[in-house]
Amino acid sequence: MGQYASKPMHGRGGLSKLQPMRCPELTPMNPQAAVVGTGLAGASCARWLADAGWQLQVFDKARGPGGRLATRRLAWTAPDGQARTTRLDHGAPDFGAVDPAFQGALTRAEAQGWCLTWNPDHPGGAAGARAGTARRWLGRSGMPDWCRGLLEGLPARWSCAIDALGRDGRGWWLEAAGQRVAEGLDALVLALPPAQAAPLLAPWRPDWARVAAAVPMQPCWTVMGVSTELAQEAPAGAPVRPDTGPLARVLRQDARPGRERRPGEAHWVLQATSAWSRQHLEDSPEAVLRALQTALAEWLGQPVFWRSAVAHRWRYAVPAQAPAGPSHWWDAGLGLGVCGDFLGGAALPPGVEPVERAWTSARDLALAVQTSAVEVLA
Ligand SMILES: Cc1cc2nc3c(=O)[nH]c(=O)nc-3n(C[C@H](O)[C@H](O)[C@H](O)COP(=O)(O)OP(=O)(O)OC[C@H]3O[C@@H](n4cnc5c(N)ncnc54)[C@H](O)[C@@H]3O)c2cc1C
């Protein structure tokens, strides 16, 4: 890592207070860093480093932040000819929080208006949401809201798939489609799913690249759609988990907090089991759509009259098992770090879900990066 011209405001002890790390002593010579990937891991890490005084840029190959905390717009035409757009949470639909640190981060995100909480067992009210153990969290109006909030004010490049990285005398550089998009970076963070991180890491940390390439990830075929309201009673907003068949989770999006409701309509997200998704991984989206629509009607025991629906394949949806090993990777000599949900389940309490792992991994990496910066100055 290069020498830093600005003194971080935190002593080593102070660094444990990562939320938030504030560094008012910004100077033009502040250390430069880039975060590639703006899912929850990348967005959180970027926010912590920016608050600690790093000059931060973020890059994502998608058109906006959130990664697998995803909400998609389904464009369709109503019977009266009106063009409609319905937003559907087709990645992680919601998530739990086990560790008090993560719960605290979510409470702050809720206060900022980025997240909301509910308890599917007590869908009616906030008091119930706070009481039960089944409490879940989701983005306020769409799943990426938290990541978008964290990245507010940071320079971001969207639709920018980083396909090469390297180092010269000035630090790290990044390229996308043959164009240099960043250079002179003191630190570089990759917050990518493991299969996408592996080829970028291979020239620099072949040991990490090998581990990342071997992480088993489960696929998930997802259907998003709008139907007419069901003739008989419909499932509530909590994801329902059918016991048999290809469906792992059935979500009535319009029965969930912060989501659009329209009389006479039902908004659906269907997630296939990982076993079924693996078996049908290379099927066409049309074939998958038909199969999962049929499975829904069979499971409900009534026909579903679809207005519009599409299938989406998540090739890498969730890590197959809670990973062992460290919560993050950081090479202080290279100034290269990696975080994400595929790292570091070992030290976390049981029941921690992938979203929480992604956040914890990012927090631990940000702490390691900042500790290195302090050590360089010491
Ligand atoms: C269908 C589904 C259901 C899920 N259900 C749950 C659940 O119930 N509970 C739970 O906790 N978790 C769930 N998850 C998993 C959860 O969404 C992830 O664990 C979490 O969002 C991962 O965050 P991340 O930041 O590590 O990675 P990601 O969110 O994947 O972020 C990585 C980012 O990197 C970007 N990127 C990739 N390659 C490049 C490149 N070369 N250049 C630039 N950018 C790049 C991507 O566009 C993406 O924005 C689910 C996921 C899916 C898909």
Coordinates of C-alpha atoms and ligand atoms in Angstrom, one line a residue, residues 36-43 59-70 90-96 136 147 160-163 191-193 196-197 200 217-218 220-222 241 249 271 314 316-319 339-342 352-359, ligand 1:
V36 CA -16.1 -3.6 -7.6
G37 CA -19.7 -4.9 -7.0
T38 CA -22.4 -3.0 -5.3
G39 CA -24.5 -5.7 -3.7
L40 CA -24.8 -5.4 0.1
A41 CA -21.2 -6.4 0.7
G42 CA -19.8 -3.9 -1.8
A43 CA -22.1 -1.0 -0.8
F59 CA -18.3 -0.1 -10.2
D60 CA -21.0 -2.5 -11.1
K61 CA -21.8 -4.4 -14.3
A62 CA -25.5 -3.9 -13.5
R63 CA -27.5 -0.8 -14.2
G64 CA -27.8 0.0 -10.5
P65 CA -26.9 -1.3 -7.0
G66 CA -28.2 -4.2 -5.0
G67 CA -26.9 -7.3 -6.7
R68 CA -29.0 -10.2 -5.5
L69 CA -31.1 -7.8 -3.3
A70 CA -33.0 -7.3 -6.5
H90 CA -37.0 -11.5 -7.6
G91 CA -33.8 -12.0 -5.6
A92 CA -33.7 -12.3 -1.8
P93 CA -37.2 -11.4 -0.9
D94 CA -36.4 -10.6 2.7
F95 CA -33.9 -11.7 5.3
G96 CA -33.4 -12.2 9.0
R136 CA -37.7 -10.2 8.7
C147 CA -27.6 -0.4 -1.0
C160 CA -19.4 -1.4 -16.2
A161 CA -18.2 -5.0 -16.0
I162 CA -14.6 -5.0 -14.8
D163 CA -12.8 -7.6 -16.8
A191 CA -17.3 -7.7 -3.7
L192 CA -18.4 -10.2 -6.3
P193 CA -20.0 -13.7 -6.3
Q196 CA -17.0 -13.8 -11.0
A197 CA -14.2 -12.9 -8.5
L200 CA -9.9 -11.5 -11.6
M217 CA -23.4 -22.0 -5.3
Q218 CA -27.0 -23.0 -5.7
C220 CA -32.5 -20.6 -8.5
W221 CA -35.1 -20.3 -11.3
T222 CA -37.5 -17.5 -10.4
R241 CA -42.8 -23.1 1.3
R249 CA -41.0 -20.4 -2.1
Q271 CA -38.7 -19.5 -6.5
W314 CA -30.0 -17.0 -11.0
Y316 CA -25.4 -18.3 -8.5
A317 CA -28.2 -17.5 -6.0
V318 CA -26.9 -18.6 -2.6
P319 CA -23.8 -20.5 -1.3
C339 CA -15.8 -9.8 0.7
G340 CA -19.2 -11.4 0.1
D341 CA -21.7 -13.9 1.2
F342 CA -19.5 -16.8 0.2
V352 CA -27.2 -16.5 10.0
E353 CA -28.4 -16.1 6.5
P354 CA -26.4 -15.2 3.4
V355 CA -27.3 -11.5 3.5
E356 CA -26.1 -11.1 7.0
R357 CA -22.9 -13.0 6.1
A358 CA -22.3 -10.5 3.2
W359 CA -22.7 -7.6 5.5
Ligands
LIG1 C1 -33.5 -16.0 -5.5 C2 -32.7 -15.6 -4.3 C3 -33.2 -15.8 -3.0 C4 -32.4 -15.5 -1.9 N1 -32.9 -15.7 -0.6 C5 -32.2 -15.3 0.4 C6 -32.8 -15.3 1.7 O1 -33.9 -15.7 1.9 N2 -32.0 -14.8 2.8 C7 -30.7 -14.4 2.6 O2 -30.1 -14.0 3.6 N3 -30.2 -14.4 1.4 C8 -30.9 -14.8 0.3 N4 -30.3 -14.7 -1.0 C9 -28.9 -14.4 -1.1 C10 -28.6 -13.0 -0.9 O3 -29.3 -12.2 -1.9 C11 -27.1 -12.8 -1.1 O4 -26.4 -13.5 -0.1 C12 -26.6 -11.3 -0.9 O5 -27.4 -10.4 -1.5 C13 -25.2 -11.3 -1.5 O6 -24.6 -10.0 -1.4 P1 -23.2 -9.8 -2.1 O7 -22.9 -8.3 -2.0 O8 -22.2 -10.7 -1.4 O9 -23.3 -10.2 -3.6 P2 -24.2 -9.7 -4.8 O10 -25.5 -9.2 -4.3 O11 -24.2 -10.8 -5.8 O12 -23.4 -8.5 -5.4 C14 -22.4 -8.6 -6.4 C15 -22.4 -7.5 -7.3 O13 -21.3 -7.6 -8.2 C16 -21.6 -7.2 -9.5 N5 -20.7 -7.8 -10.4 C17 -20.4 -9.1 -10.7 N6 -19.4 -9.2 -11.6 C18 -19.0 -7.9 -11.8 C19 -17.9 -7.4 -12.6 N7 -17.0 -8.2 -13.3 N8 -17.7 -6.1 -12.6 C20 -18.6 -5.2 -11.9 N9 -19.6 -5.7 -11.2 C21 -19.8 -7.0 -11.1 C22 -23.1 -7.7 -9.7 O14 -23.8 -7.1 -10.7 C23 -23.6 -7.5 -8.2 O15 -24.2 -6.2 -8.2 C24 -31.1 -15.0 -2.1 C25 -30.6 -14.8 -3.4 C26 -31.4 -15.1 -4.5 C27 -30.8 -14.9 -5.9

